[in-house]
Short mmCIF file of N, CA and C and ligand atoms in Angstrom, two decimals:
data_model
loop_
_atom_site.label_atom_id
_atom_site.label_comp_id
_atom_site.label_asym_id
_atom_site.label_seq_id
_atom_site.Cartn_x
_atom_site.Cartn_y
_atom_site.Cartn_z
N MET A 15 -5.15 -34.89 12.86
CA MET A 15 -6.04 -34.05 11.77
C MET A 15 -5.69 -32.64 12.10
N PRO A 16 -5.19 -31.88 11.01
CA PRO A 16 -5.10 -30.49 11.21
C PRO A 16 -6.42 -29.64 11.56
N ALA A 17 -6.13 -28.64 12.39
CA ALA A 17 -7.36 -27.88 12.56
C ALA A 17 -7.79 -27.11 11.41
N GLU A 18 -8.78 -26.76 11.10
CA GLU A 18 -9.36 -25.85 10.10
C GLU A 18 -9.89 -24.37 10.52
N TYR A 19 -9.22 -23.46 9.85
CA TYR A 19 -9.64 -22.17 10.29
C TYR A 19 -10.16 -21.35 9.03
N ARG A 20 -10.99 -20.33 9.25
CA ARG A 20 -11.56 -19.63 8.25
C ARG A 20 -11.59 -18.12 8.68
N PHE A 21 -10.84 -17.24 7.76
CA PHE A 21 -10.76 -15.90 8.29
C PHE A 21 -11.11 -14.85 7.17
N LYS A 22 -11.83 -13.82 7.39
CA LYS A 22 -11.73 -12.73 6.40
C LYS A 22 -10.65 -11.81 6.81
N ILE A 23 -9.90 -11.34 5.74
CA ILE A 23 -8.82 -10.34 5.94
C ILE A 23 -8.92 -9.21 5.06
N VAL A 24 -8.45 -8.20 5.33
CA VAL A 24 -8.60 -6.86 4.41
C VAL A 24 -7.22 -6.37 4.16
N MET A 25 -7.09 -5.89 2.85
CA MET A 25 -5.91 -5.45 2.05
C MET A 25 -5.91 -3.80 2.55
N LEU A 26 -4.90 -3.26 3.43
CA LEU A 26 -4.97 -1.83 3.68
C LEU A 26 -3.84 -1.14 3.23
N GLY A 27 -4.10 0.13 2.86
CA GLY A 27 -2.91 1.07 2.29
C GLY A 27 -3.36 1.95 1.26
N ASP A 28 -2.37 2.82 1.03
CA ASP A 28 -2.77 3.90 0.01
C ASP A 28 -2.98 3.47 -1.48
N GLY A 29 -3.48 4.16 -2.31
CA GLY A 29 -3.62 3.74 -3.68
C GLY A 29 -2.37 3.59 -4.37
N ALA A 30 -2.30 2.37 -5.28
CA ALA A 30 -1.02 2.09 -6.01
C ALA A 30 0.15 1.43 -5.20
N VAL A 31 -0.16 1.05 -3.99
CA VAL A 31 1.00 0.47 -3.23
C VAL A 31 1.20 -1.08 -3.57
N GLY A 32 0.10 -1.52 -4.35
CA GLY A 32 0.19 -3.02 -4.57
C GLY A 32 -0.76 -3.91 -4.00
N LYS A 33 -1.73 -3.44 -3.43
CA LYS A 33 -2.64 -4.27 -2.82
C LYS A 33 -3.44 -5.39 -3.78
N THR A 34 -3.90 -4.79 -4.78
CA THR A 34 -4.40 -5.71 -5.85
C THR A 34 -3.31 -6.90 -6.47
N ALA A 35 -2.31 -6.11 -6.80
CA ALA A 35 -1.14 -7.19 -7.39
C ALA A 35 -0.72 -8.11 -6.47
N LEU A 36 -0.74 -7.87 -5.14
CA LEU A 36 -0.34 -8.90 -4.20
C LEU A 36 -1.51 -9.93 -3.96
N THR A 37 -2.65 -9.36 -4.07
CA THR A 37 -3.85 -10.41 -3.88
C THR A 37 -3.91 -11.33 -5.17
N LEU A 38 -3.60 -10.84 -6.21
CA LEU A 38 -3.59 -11.68 -7.61
C LEU A 38 -2.45 -12.61 -7.67
N ARG A 39 -1.30 -12.15 -7.15
CA ARG A 39 -0.21 -12.97 -7.14
C ARG A 39 -0.48 -14.12 -6.12
N PHE A 40 -1.10 -13.76 -4.96
CA PHE A 40 -1.29 -14.84 -3.94
C PHE A 40 -2.24 -15.83 -4.43
N THR A 41 -3.50 -15.24 -4.80
CA THR A 41 -4.41 -16.19 -5.17
C THR A 41 -4.50 -16.82 -6.56
N GLN A 42 -3.63 -16.22 -7.42
CA GLN A 42 -3.87 -16.73 -8.82
C GLN A 42 -2.31 -16.98 -9.46
N ASN A 43 -1.50 -16.78 -8.48
CA ASN A 43 -0.02 -16.67 -8.86
C ASN A 43 0.26 -15.92 -10.21
N HIS A 44 -0.16 -14.82 -10.50
CA HIS A 44 0.33 -14.34 -11.69
C HIS A 44 0.33 -12.72 -11.31
N PHE A 45 1.31 -12.12 -11.99
CA PHE A 45 1.37 -10.50 -11.88
C PHE A 45 0.94 -10.10 -13.36
N ASP A 46 0.05 -9.12 -13.47
CA ASP A 46 -0.61 -8.78 -14.56
C ASP A 46 -0.64 -7.18 -14.57
N SER A 47 0.09 -6.50 -15.38
CA SER A 47 0.26 -5.10 -15.23
C SER A 47 -1.15 -4.49 -15.87
N ASP A 48 -1.94 -5.35 -16.65
CA ASP A 48 -3.16 -4.79 -17.18
C ASP A 48 -4.46 -5.25 -16.64
N TYR A 49 -4.33 -5.84 -15.38
CA TYR A 49 -5.49 -6.29 -14.80
C TYR A 49 -6.32 -5.15 -14.51
N LYS A 50 -7.80 -5.35 -14.31
CA LYS A 50 -8.57 -4.20 -13.95
C LYS A 50 -8.16 -3.38 -12.53
N ARG A 51 -8.08 -2.20 -12.62
CA ARG A 51 -7.57 -1.50 -11.49
C ARG A 51 -8.29 -1.69 -10.24
N THR A 52 -9.63 -2.22 -10.35
CA THR A 52 -10.37 -2.13 -9.32
C THR A 52 -11.23 -3.54 -9.41
N ILE A 53 -10.96 -4.21 -8.31
CA ILE A 53 -11.81 -5.44 -8.19
C ILE A 53 -13.03 -5.08 -7.03
N GLY A 54 -13.15 -3.87 -7.05
CA GLY A 54 -14.19 -3.50 -6.13
C GLY A 54 -14.12 -3.68 -4.68
N SER A 55 -15.04 -3.79 -3.91
CA SER A 55 -14.68 -4.32 -2.63
C SER A 55 -15.18 -5.77 -2.51
N ASP A 56 -14.49 -6.42 -3.56
CA ASP A 56 -14.84 -7.72 -3.82
C ASP A 56 -13.88 -8.69 -3.03
N PHE A 57 -13.94 -9.87 -3.18
CA PHE A 57 -12.86 -10.79 -2.44
C PHE A 57 -12.39 -12.16 -3.18
N ALA A 58 -11.42 -12.50 -3.02
CA ALA A 58 -10.77 -13.63 -3.36
C ALA A 58 -10.55 -14.63 -2.20
N VAL A 59 -10.67 -15.96 -2.58
CA VAL A 59 -10.51 -16.97 -1.51
C VAL A 59 -9.33 -17.87 -1.65
N LYS A 60 -8.55 -18.18 -0.83
CA LYS A 60 -7.63 -19.16 -0.82
C LYS A 60 -7.32 -19.93 0.45
N ARG A 61 -7.06 -21.34 0.12
CA ARG A 61 -6.81 -22.17 1.30
C ARG A 61 -5.32 -22.58 1.36
N MET A 62 -4.81 -22.61 2.50
CA MET A 62 -3.27 -22.74 2.68
C MET A 62 -3.07 -23.84 3.88
N GLU A 63 -2.00 -24.23 3.70
CA GLU A 63 -1.54 -25.16 4.76
C GLU A 63 -0.57 -24.36 5.79
N ILE A 64 -0.90 -24.47 7.03
CA ILE A 64 0.12 -23.75 8.01
C ILE A 64 0.70 -24.85 8.89
N PRO A 65 1.68 -25.63 8.43
CA PRO A 65 2.26 -26.59 9.08
C PRO A 65 2.85 -26.28 10.57
N GLN A 66 3.31 -25.03 10.64
CA GLN A 66 3.78 -24.39 11.91
C GLN A 66 2.66 -24.56 13.08
N ARG A 67 1.43 -24.58 12.73
CA ARG A 67 0.43 -24.58 13.68
C ARG A 67 -0.51 -25.91 13.42
N ASP A 68 0.10 -26.90 12.56
CA ASP A 68 -0.86 -28.08 12.36
C ASP A 68 -2.17 -27.79 12.01
N ALA A 69 -2.31 -26.81 10.85
CA ALA A 69 -3.72 -26.18 10.58
C ALA A 69 -3.73 -25.95 9.09
N ASN A 70 -5.03 -25.96 8.63
CA ASN A 70 -5.36 -25.38 7.39
C ASN A 70 -6.09 -23.95 7.44
N CYS A 71 -5.98 -23.10 6.70
CA CYS A 71 -6.46 -21.87 6.86
C CYS A 71 -7.05 -21.44 5.55
N THR A 72 -8.40 -20.98 5.54
CA THR A 72 -8.95 -20.53 4.42
C THR A 72 -9.08 -18.98 4.70
N ILE A 73 -8.69 -18.25 3.72
CA ILE A 73 -8.84 -16.79 3.95
C ILE A 73 -9.38 -16.27 2.72
N GLN A 74 -10.50 -15.26 3.17
CA GLN A 74 -11.19 -14.52 2.15
C GLN A 74 -10.49 -13.21 2.05
N VAL A 75 -9.84 -12.73 1.16
CA VAL A 75 -9.00 -11.59 0.97
C VAL A 75 -9.98 -10.51 0.45
N TRP A 76 -10.08 -9.46 1.20
CA TRP A 76 -11.02 -8.26 0.62
C TRP A 76 -10.21 -7.12 0.31
N ASP A 77 -10.28 -6.72 -1.05
CA ASP A 77 -9.46 -5.70 -1.50
C ASP A 77 -10.35 -4.51 -1.94
N LEU A 78 -10.18 -3.46 -1.34
CA LEU A 78 -11.16 -2.21 -1.61
C LEU A 78 -10.57 -1.22 -2.81
N ALA A 79 -11.27 -1.13 -3.75
CA ALA A 79 -10.67 -0.25 -4.88
C ALA A 79 -10.80 1.31 -4.34
N GLY A 80 -9.59 1.81 -4.78
CA GLY A 80 -9.60 3.21 -4.37
C GLY A 80 -10.02 3.80 -3.05
N GLN A 81 -10.14 4.95 -3.01
CA GLN A 81 -10.59 5.62 -1.63
C GLN A 81 -12.09 5.65 -1.52
N PRO A 82 -12.74 4.90 -0.75
CA PRO A 82 -14.25 4.82 -0.64
C PRO A 82 -14.69 5.94 -0.04
N ARG A 83 -15.58 6.58 -0.81
CA ARG A 83 -16.35 7.79 -0.16
C ARG A 83 -17.32 7.59 0.80
N PHE A 84 -17.97 6.41 0.74
CA PHE A 84 -19.10 6.22 1.45
C PHE A 84 -18.70 5.20 2.77
N GLU A 85 -19.15 5.81 3.89
CA GLU A 85 -18.80 5.15 5.19
C GLU A 85 -19.37 3.84 5.31
N ILE A 86 -20.57 3.57 4.44
CA ILE A 86 -21.20 2.34 4.68
C ILE A 86 -20.49 1.08 3.82
N VAL A 87 -19.84 1.67 2.72
CA VAL A 87 -19.00 0.71 2.08
C VAL A 87 -17.79 0.15 2.75
N ARG A 88 -17.18 1.25 3.55
CA ARG A 88 -16.09 0.78 4.21
C ARG A 88 -16.61 -0.14 5.51
N GLN A 89 -17.88 0.09 6.10
CA GLN A 89 -18.21 -0.68 7.17
C GLN A 89 -18.33 -2.17 6.74
N SER A 90 -18.99 -2.32 5.56
CA SER A 90 -18.99 -3.70 4.92
C SER A 90 -17.53 -4.40 4.77
N PHE A 91 -16.78 -3.55 4.17
CA PHE A 91 -15.41 -3.96 3.98
C PHE A 91 -14.72 -4.65 5.32
N TYR A 92 -14.96 -3.81 6.19
CA TYR A 92 -14.17 -4.35 7.57
C TYR A 92 -15.15 -5.05 8.36
N ARG A 93 -16.31 -5.28 8.31
CA ARG A 93 -17.04 -6.15 9.14
C ARG A 93 -16.72 -7.48 9.20
N GLY A 94 -16.51 -8.05 10.50
CA GLY A 94 -15.81 -9.47 10.50
C GLY A 94 -14.59 -9.82 10.21
N SER A 95 -13.76 -8.65 9.88
CA SER A 95 -12.34 -9.15 9.33
C SER A 95 -11.62 -9.32 10.73
N ARG A 96 -10.90 -10.39 10.37
CA ARG A 96 -9.88 -10.88 11.42
C ARG A 96 -8.46 -10.44 11.49
N GLY A 97 -8.10 -9.81 10.45
CA GLY A 97 -6.71 -9.30 10.25
C GLY A 97 -6.53 -8.58 9.14
N GLY A 98 -5.39 -8.08 8.85
CA GLY A 98 -5.11 -7.41 7.57
C GLY A 98 -3.68 -7.27 7.27
N LEU A 99 -3.40 -6.95 5.96
CA LEU A 99 -2.08 -6.62 5.54
C LEU A 99 -1.99 -5.17 5.38
N LEU A 100 -1.10 -4.51 5.92
CA LEU A 100 -0.89 -3.11 5.93
C LEU A 100 0.19 -2.84 5.00
N VAL A 101 -0.14 -2.50 3.84
CA VAL A 101 0.77 -2.29 2.76
C VAL A 101 1.35 -1.02 2.40
N PHE A 102 2.70 -0.94 2.17
CA PHE A 102 3.16 0.46 1.82
C PHE A 102 4.12 0.21 0.61
N ASP A 103 4.40 1.10 -0.11
CA ASP A 103 5.35 1.20 -1.28
C ASP A 103 6.71 1.69 -0.71
N VAL A 104 7.69 0.86 -0.87
CA VAL A 104 9.07 1.19 -0.46
C VAL A 104 9.75 2.47 -1.29
N THR A 105 9.06 2.84 -2.33
CA THR A 105 9.64 3.89 -3.26
C THR A 105 8.90 5.14 -2.83
N ARG A 106 7.81 5.25 -2.01
CA ARG A 106 7.02 6.40 -1.76
C ARG A 106 6.94 6.54 -0.15
N ARG A 107 7.60 7.42 0.36
CA ARG A 107 7.58 7.72 1.90
C ARG A 107 6.22 8.01 2.35
N ARG A 108 5.47 8.79 1.55
CA ARG A 108 4.22 9.20 2.14
C ARG A 108 3.20 7.89 2.30
N THR A 109 3.39 6.86 1.66
CA THR A 109 2.55 5.68 1.77
C THR A 109 2.88 4.91 3.08
N PHE A 110 4.22 5.05 3.42
CA PHE A 110 4.80 4.44 4.80
C PHE A 110 4.09 5.56 5.89
N LEU A 111 4.21 6.70 5.75
CA LEU A 111 3.64 7.71 6.84
C LEU A 111 2.19 7.60 7.02
N ASN A 112 1.57 7.13 6.03
CA ASN A 112 -0.10 6.88 6.04
C ASN A 112 -0.50 5.53 6.73
N LEU A 113 0.51 4.77 7.01
CA LEU A 113 0.04 3.56 7.66
C LEU A 113 -0.66 3.66 8.99
N ASP A 114 -0.27 4.55 9.64
CA ASP A 114 -1.13 4.86 10.97
C ASP A 114 -2.54 4.99 10.72
N GLN A 115 -2.86 5.80 9.86
CA GLN A 115 -4.19 6.06 9.43
C GLN A 115 -5.19 4.95 9.02
N TRP A 116 -4.38 4.13 8.15
CA TRP A 116 -4.99 2.75 8.00
C TRP A 116 -5.35 1.89 9.18
N LYS A 117 -4.24 1.90 9.95
CA LYS A 117 -4.40 1.04 11.28
C LYS A 117 -5.64 1.61 12.11
N GLU A 118 -5.70 3.08 12.06
CA GLU A 118 -6.74 3.52 12.99
C GLU A 118 -8.05 3.29 12.41
N GLU A 119 -8.06 3.35 11.05
CA GLU A 119 -9.40 3.16 10.44
C GLU A 119 -9.86 1.89 10.67
N ALA A 120 -8.88 0.73 10.52
CA ALA A 120 -9.27 -0.72 10.64
C ALA A 120 -9.69 -0.91 12.28
N PHE A 121 -8.95 -0.41 13.18
CA PHE A 121 -9.32 -0.69 14.50
C PHE A 121 -10.64 -0.15 14.88
N LYS A 122 -10.85 1.13 14.37
CA LYS A 122 -12.19 1.70 14.82
C LYS A 122 -13.34 1.01 14.00
N ASN A 123 -13.28 0.51 12.79
CA ASN A 123 -14.41 -0.14 12.26
C ASN A 123 -14.39 -1.68 12.71
N THR A 124 -13.41 -2.21 13.04
CA THR A 124 -13.66 -3.59 13.57
C THR A 124 -13.95 -3.61 14.93
N GLY A 125 -13.75 -2.46 15.63
CA GLY A 125 -14.08 -2.29 17.02
C GLY A 125 -13.06 -2.85 18.12
N ARG A 126 -11.85 -3.31 17.49
CA ARG A 126 -10.56 -3.90 18.29
C ARG A 126 -9.38 -4.00 17.44
N PRO A 127 -8.42 -3.95 18.13
CA PRO A 127 -6.95 -4.11 17.53
C PRO A 127 -6.78 -5.48 16.84
N ILE A 128 -7.19 -5.78 15.63
CA ILE A 128 -6.73 -6.95 14.88
C ILE A 128 -5.46 -7.17 14.71
N PRO A 129 -5.11 -8.50 14.24
CA PRO A 129 -3.64 -8.54 14.00
C PRO A 129 -3.34 -7.89 12.50
N LEU A 130 -2.16 -7.50 12.27
CA LEU A 130 -1.79 -6.87 11.21
C LEU A 130 -0.45 -7.02 10.87
N VAL A 131 -0.16 -7.31 9.62
CA VAL A 131 1.24 -7.59 9.06
C VAL A 131 1.70 -6.61 8.33
N VAL A 132 2.80 -5.67 8.54
CA VAL A 132 3.24 -4.62 7.68
C VAL A 132 4.02 -5.23 6.64
N VAL A 133 3.39 -4.85 5.35
CA VAL A 133 4.17 -5.32 4.02
C VAL A 133 4.75 -4.21 3.33
N ALA A 134 6.14 -4.40 3.31
CA ALA A 134 6.96 -3.39 2.57
C ALA A 134 7.03 -3.87 0.99
N ASN A 135 6.17 -3.31 0.16
CA ASN A 135 6.05 -3.92 -1.16
C ASN A 135 7.06 -3.15 -2.14
N LYS A 136 7.12 -3.71 -3.33
CA LYS A 136 8.11 -3.16 -4.41
C LYS A 136 9.54 -3.17 -4.06
N VAL A 137 9.89 -4.23 -3.42
CA VAL A 137 11.41 -4.22 -3.04
C VAL A 137 12.35 -4.53 -4.20
N ASP A 138 11.52 -5.04 -5.37
CA ASP A 138 12.49 -5.27 -6.55
C ASP A 138 12.87 -3.97 -7.14
N LEU A 139 12.23 -2.73 -6.80
CA LEU A 139 12.69 -1.58 -7.19
C LEU A 139 13.86 -0.84 -6.35
N VAL A 140 15.00 -1.53 -6.39
CA VAL A 140 16.06 -1.32 -5.44
C VAL A 140 16.62 0.09 -5.66
N GLU A 141 16.77 0.77 -6.93
CA GLU A 141 17.34 1.79 -7.24
C GLU A 141 16.39 3.05 -6.53
N SER A 142 15.01 2.89 -6.52
CA SER A 142 14.14 4.01 -6.21
C SER A 142 13.65 3.74 -4.82
N ARG A 143 14.31 2.83 -4.11
CA ARG A 143 13.75 2.51 -2.75
C ARG A 143 14.06 3.82 -1.71
N VAL A 144 13.16 4.33 -0.95
CA VAL A 144 13.53 5.22 -0.04
C VAL A 144 13.31 4.90 1.31
N VAL A 145 12.47 3.93 1.59
CA VAL A 145 12.16 3.55 3.14
C VAL A 145 12.96 2.24 3.31
N THR A 146 13.80 2.34 4.40
CA THR A 146 14.64 1.25 4.67
C THR A 146 13.89 0.29 5.49
N THR A 147 14.64 -0.98 5.46
CA THR A 147 14.15 -2.05 6.20
C THR A 147 14.16 -1.70 7.76
N GLU A 148 15.12 -1.01 8.19
CA GLU A 148 15.14 -0.63 9.74
C GLU A 148 13.81 0.08 10.03
N GLU A 149 13.56 1.15 9.18
CA GLU A 149 12.21 1.99 9.56
C GLU A 149 11.10 0.97 9.55
N GLY A 150 11.02 0.28 8.46
CA GLY A 150 9.73 -0.59 8.42
C GLY A 150 9.57 -1.51 9.65
N LYS A 151 10.71 -2.01 10.02
CA LYS A 151 10.74 -3.05 11.15
C LYS A 151 10.41 -2.27 12.39
N GLU A 152 10.96 -1.11 12.61
CA GLU A 152 10.73 -0.33 13.80
C GLU A 152 9.21 0.06 13.93
N TYR A 153 8.64 0.42 12.88
CA TYR A 153 7.40 0.68 12.96
C TYR A 153 6.36 -0.56 13.17
N ALA A 154 6.80 -1.58 12.71
CA ALA A 154 6.17 -2.88 13.12
C ALA A 154 6.31 -3.26 14.58
N ASP A 155 7.58 -3.22 14.94
CA ASP A 155 7.89 -3.59 16.35
C ASP A 155 7.11 -2.66 17.37
N LYS A 156 7.08 -1.45 17.09
CA LYS A 156 6.36 -0.44 18.05
C LYS A 156 4.95 -0.92 18.17
N ASN A 157 4.38 -1.29 17.09
CA ASN A 157 2.98 -1.62 17.00
C ASN A 157 2.63 -3.11 17.45
N LYS A 158 3.72 -3.97 17.57
CA LYS A 158 3.71 -5.29 17.72
C LYS A 158 2.79 -6.09 16.60
N PHE A 159 3.32 -5.52 15.41
CA PHE A 159 2.92 -6.26 14.18
C PHE A 159 4.15 -7.19 13.69
N LEU A 160 3.89 -7.90 12.73
CA LEU A 160 4.95 -8.51 12.22
C LEU A 160 5.31 -7.87 10.89
N TYR A 161 6.46 -7.99 10.18
CA TYR A 161 6.90 -7.34 9.12
C TYR A 161 7.53 -8.30 7.92
N VAL A 162 7.09 -8.06 6.88
CA VAL A 162 7.64 -8.74 5.66
C VAL A 162 7.81 -7.74 4.61
N GLU A 163 8.87 -8.11 3.67
CA GLU A 163 9.29 -7.21 2.54
C GLU A 163 8.99 -8.14 1.42
N SER A 164 8.16 -7.53 0.54
CA SER A 164 7.63 -8.33 -0.66
C SER A 164 7.77 -7.63 -2.15
N SER A 165 7.72 -8.47 -3.05
CA SER A 165 7.69 -7.91 -4.37
C SER A 165 6.46 -8.73 -5.10
N ALA A 166 5.35 -8.20 -5.35
CA ALA A 166 4.20 -8.72 -6.21
C ALA A 166 4.85 -8.91 -7.50
N LEU A 167 5.64 -8.20 -8.07
CA LEU A 167 6.26 -8.55 -9.38
C LEU A 167 7.18 -9.79 -9.47
N SER A 168 7.99 -9.94 -8.65
CA SER A 168 8.80 -11.20 -8.62
C SER A 168 8.02 -12.37 -7.82
N GLY A 169 7.03 -12.06 -6.85
CA GLY A 169 6.62 -13.02 -6.32
C GLY A 169 7.02 -13.51 -4.86
N GLU A 170 8.47 -12.71 -4.67
CA GLU A 170 9.09 -12.88 -3.42
C GLU A 170 8.29 -12.37 -2.16
N ASN A 171 8.30 -13.53 -1.28
CA ASN A 171 7.49 -13.35 0.02
C ASN A 171 6.10 -13.10 0.03
N VAL A 172 5.42 -13.11 -1.16
CA VAL A 172 3.95 -12.74 -1.15
C VAL A 172 3.18 -13.73 -0.23
N GLU A 173 3.56 -15.10 -0.56
CA GLU A 173 2.95 -16.02 0.22
C GLU A 173 3.26 -16.11 1.64
N SER A 174 4.28 -15.61 1.96
CA SER A 174 4.85 -15.55 3.42
C SER A 174 4.13 -14.48 4.14
N ALA A 175 3.83 -13.44 3.40
CA ALA A 175 2.98 -12.41 4.11
C ALA A 175 1.63 -12.97 4.64
N TYR A 176 0.85 -13.69 3.83
CA TYR A 176 -0.41 -14.18 4.10
C TYR A 176 -0.16 -15.30 5.16
N VAL A 177 0.89 -16.21 5.03
CA VAL A 177 1.01 -17.09 6.03
C VAL A 177 1.31 -16.52 7.40
N THR A 178 2.09 -15.47 7.36
CA THR A 178 2.36 -14.88 8.71
C THR A 178 1.13 -14.30 9.46
N LEU A 179 0.37 -13.71 8.46
CA LEU A 179 -0.92 -13.25 9.00
C LEU A 179 -1.74 -14.37 9.54
N CYS A 180 -1.87 -15.49 8.97
CA CYS A 180 -2.75 -16.61 9.45
C CYS A 180 -2.02 -16.97 10.66
N THR A 181 -0.74 -17.12 10.91
CA THR A 181 -0.27 -17.64 12.22
C THR A 181 -0.69 -16.52 13.34
N MET A 182 -0.64 -15.40 12.92
CA MET A 182 -0.96 -14.15 13.97
C MET A 182 -2.50 -14.40 14.35
N MET A 183 -3.25 -14.59 13.41
CA MET A 183 -4.84 -14.84 13.70
C MET A 183 -5.11 -15.85 14.41
N ILE A 184 -4.24 -17.19 14.07
CA ILE A 184 -4.45 -18.44 14.89
C ILE A 184 -4.09 -18.24 16.36
N ASP A 185 -2.83 -17.33 16.51
CA ASP A 185 -2.49 -17.18 17.85
C ASP A 185 -3.25 -16.18 18.71
N ALA A 186 -4.05 -15.29 17.93
CA ALA A 186 -4.79 -14.14 18.68
C ALA A 186 -5.55 -14.70 19.60
N PRO A 187 -5.86 -14.01 20.78
CA PRO A 187 -6.83 -14.45 21.80
C PRO A 187 -8.12 -14.48 21.19
N LYS A 188 -8.92 -15.45 21.77
CA LYS A 188 -10.23 -15.70 20.98
C LYS A 188 -11.21 -14.82 21.75
N THR A 189 -11.27 -13.59 21.31
CA THR A 189 -12.21 -12.67 21.99
C THR A 189 -13.27 -12.57 20.92
N SER A 190 -14.58 -12.59 21.44
CA SER A 190 -15.60 -12.62 20.45
C SER A 190 -15.82 -11.26 19.81
N PRO A 191 -16.07 -11.15 18.39
CA PRO A 191 -16.38 -9.94 17.84
C PRO A 191 -17.58 -9.10 18.49
N PRO A 192 -17.33 -7.75 18.39
CA PRO A 192 -18.75 -7.07 18.85
C PRO A 192 -19.95 -7.59 18.11
N SER A 193 -20.89 -7.60 18.73
CA SER A 193 -22.12 -8.19 18.09
C SER A 193 -22.66 -7.03 17.10
N GLU A 194 -23.52 -7.69 16.19
CA GLU A 194 -24.00 -6.72 15.17
C GLU A 194 -24.79 -5.66 15.78
N ALA A 195 -25.77 -5.86 16.95
CA ALA A 195 -26.55 -4.86 17.37
C ALA A 195 -25.50 -3.89 17.97
N SER A 196 -24.55 -4.19 18.58
CA SER A 196 -23.66 -3.01 19.36
C SER A 196 -22.83 -2.34 18.19
N SER A 197 -22.43 -3.07 17.30
CA SER A 197 -21.64 -2.29 16.32
C SER A 197 -22.58 -1.38 15.23
N ALA A 198 -23.77 -1.70 15.16
CA ALA A 198 -24.84 -0.99 14.49
C ALA A 198 -24.81 0.41 15.11
N THR A 199 -24.67 0.54 16.42
CA THR A 199 -24.94 1.73 17.15
C THR A 199 -23.81 2.70 17.01
N THR A 200 -22.62 2.25 16.68
CA THR A 200 -21.36 3.00 16.53
C THR A 200 -21.29 3.93 15.33
P1 G3D B 24 -3.30 -0.84 -5.35
O1 G3D B 24 -4.32 -2.09 -5.57
O2 G3D B 24 -2.54 -0.81 -4.03
O3 G3D B 24 -3.95 0.44 -5.80
P2 G3D B 24 -1.91 -2.04 -7.67
O4 G3D B 24 -2.00 -1.07 -6.34
O5 G3D B 24 -1.82 -3.40 -7.29
O6 G3D B 24 -2.95 -1.66 -8.56
O7 G3D B 24 -0.51 -1.68 -8.10
C1 G3D B 24 -0.11 -0.31 -8.56
C2 G3D B 24 0.93 -0.25 -9.61
O8 G3D B 24 2.10 -0.76 -8.85
C3 G3D B 24 0.76 -1.32 -10.75
O9 G3D B 24 1.44 -0.63 -11.82
C4 G3D B 24 1.46 -2.40 -10.37
O10 G3D B 24 1.72 -3.26 -11.52
C5 G3D B 24 2.57 -2.01 -9.69
N1 G3D B 24 3.10 -3.01 -8.80
C6 G3D B 24 2.55 -3.50 -7.64
N2 G3D B 24 3.30 -4.36 -7.00
C7 G3D B 24 4.61 -4.13 -7.55
C8 G3D B 24 5.88 -4.73 -7.14
O11 G3D B 24 5.96 -5.45 -6.26
N3 G3D B 24 6.81 -4.33 -7.83
C9 G3D B 24 6.76 -3.43 -8.84
N4 G3D B 24 7.79 -2.93 -9.50
N5 G3D B 24 5.55 -2.83 -9.18
C10 G3D B 24 4.44 -3.12 -8.52
P3 G3D B 24 0.77 0.04 -13.13
O12 G3D B 24 1.93 0.59 -14.01
O13 G3D B 24 -0.13 -0.84 -13.52
O14 G3D B 24 -0.07 1.16 -12.50
MG1 MG B 25 -6.17 -2.15 -6.07
#
């Protein structure tokens, strides 16, 4: 019998890097340039098989719209999340340089270093690419994250980004999350 896992994960990264497009591609297998720009701090759910771990993994993918102004919105977004995709756009260097800020915010709000997968998105835009594979990999290695190059447009490696994160979360040491009481005081 495969083991059953259930994880909440968060989509992290600057505006327009493709967080919503990746989520829709993964959960509904379509790419729609006319979708609603925001799905709020709403979530989508998907169950996957992870044969490498003899497991099934149900993930609740939280995608936060825009830059949330209110700390309280961000707290509920992060609360209980066990991992995340740290997404940047390979055609915009600034989105790559900002990954550290997203990482810090996630660690601060979850109270611990959760597993993250660095996702270099929009690799279909070969002509306008400015961040190289080597740079992306180096950043991921330095932080002990895994690295995937994807295109929500073509679908390339989208599932693989989420599967990779699931294997990391399954393998992560089972430390109990901070209790509600202690996290409420921070
Ligand atoms: P966000 O949720 O991170 O803010 P979105 O980003 O998912 O809304 O994507 C922002 C824009 O990038 C959208 O274009 C979307 O279609 C496009 N996009 C997302 N992923 C890819 C990709 O892999 N390749 C290409 N070529 N484009 C992508 P619009 O024009 O609707 O703003
Ligand atoms: Mg979005």
